[in-house]
Amino acid sequence: KAGVTQTPRYLIKTRGQQVTLSCSPISGHRSVSWYQQTPGQGLQFLFEYFSETQRNKGNFPGRFSGRQFSNSRSEMNVSTLELGDSALYLCASSFAAGGLWETQYFGPGTRLLVL
Amino acid sequence: AQSVTQLDSHVSVSEGTPVLLRCNYSSSYSPSLFWYVQHPNKGLQLLLKYTSAATLVKGINGFEAEFKKSETSFHLTKPSAHMSDAAEYFCVDGGSNYKLTFGKGTLLTVNP
């Protein structure tokens, strides 16, 4: 099976622009989660989607949004980019039965640099 | 709220010596705990997970972790470090509400 894929892998934007990142989960997985990784804050949860519904959202401003399509692919959008949004954005997928011990599988990430 | 604390931000060992990466958890209920590894410029790979079936959990690449409820710990060990083990390791609480809570990470350096 193919793993979680994320596109693009690298992105350079300037302040004030917006950006859309894409994530394709492992075939059969219906849950997609997004995480932001920075040197200062570590790995922080952004949001999780299942069957096109957001089930949980982290503590991020409204500039960060996401959606999930009927084929389980997901996109996240960041509007009005700030320098502090420079980070590695990781996507993870799982079957999403919701069990405590369910494994999430991570993609390679999209590295965003905001200038 | 659940949280995990990784007690060391950086651990340095010599190749062939044991590895110990420490993690304490804070959870009001029986936790779900994971260890993930991240090699430079790569995504996260699952090493092992605690599922309450056994307190000693074996993972990939010779790693194992022991769940100790009395000490609220889930330390990661490996008997003999290899150069390829150099990476960042994250202790993770699976918790609830469909999200993972990550520790701050421990950078493992392996010296020849």
Coordinates of C-alpha atoms in Angstrom, one line a residue, chain A residues 33 35 37 41 43 45 48 55-56 88 90 98 100-104 106-108, chain B residues 31-32 34 36 38 43-44 46 49-52 90 95 97-100 102 104:
Chain A
S33 CA -5.2 14.9 11.0
Y35 CA 0.0 18.9 12.9
Q37 CA 6.0 21.2 13.8
Q41 CA 6.6 24.8 19.9
L43 CA 4.4 19.2 17.4
F45 CA -2.4 19.4 16.7
E48 CA -8.8 16.2 12.5
R55 CA -14.2 16.3 14.9
N56 CA -11.6 18.3 16.8
L88 CA 6.8 21.6 8.8
L90 CA 2.5 17.0 8.9
G98 CA -11.7 6.2 17.3
L100 CA -7.4 4.9 22.0
W101 CA -4.7 2.7 20.6
E102 CA -5.3 3.4 16.9
T103 CA -2.1 4.1 15.0
Q104 CA -1.8 7.2 13.0
F106 CA 2.4 10.2 9.0
G107 CA 3.3 11.6 5.7
P108 CA 6.7 13.2 4.9
Chain B
P31 CA -3.4 5.9 28.7
S32 CA -2.6 5.0 25.2
F34 CA 3.3 5.6 21.6
Y36 CA 7.5 7.7 17.3
Q38 CA 11.7 11.1 13.2
G43 CA 8.1 12.2 8.6
L44 CA 7.2 10.3 11.8
L46 CA 5.8 4.5 14.7
K49 CA 2.6 1.4 21.1
Y50 CA 1.2 0.4 24.5
T51 CA -2.2 -1.2 24.2
S52 CA -2.7 -2.4 27.8
F90 CA 8.8 11.5 20.5
G95 CA -5.6 10.3 24.6
N97 CA -10.8 13.5 21.0
Y98 CA -9.0 12.1 18.0
K99 CA -5.7 13.9 18.6
L100 CA -2.2 13.0 19.6
F102 CA 3.4 14.9 21.7
K104 CA 8.9 17.9 23.3

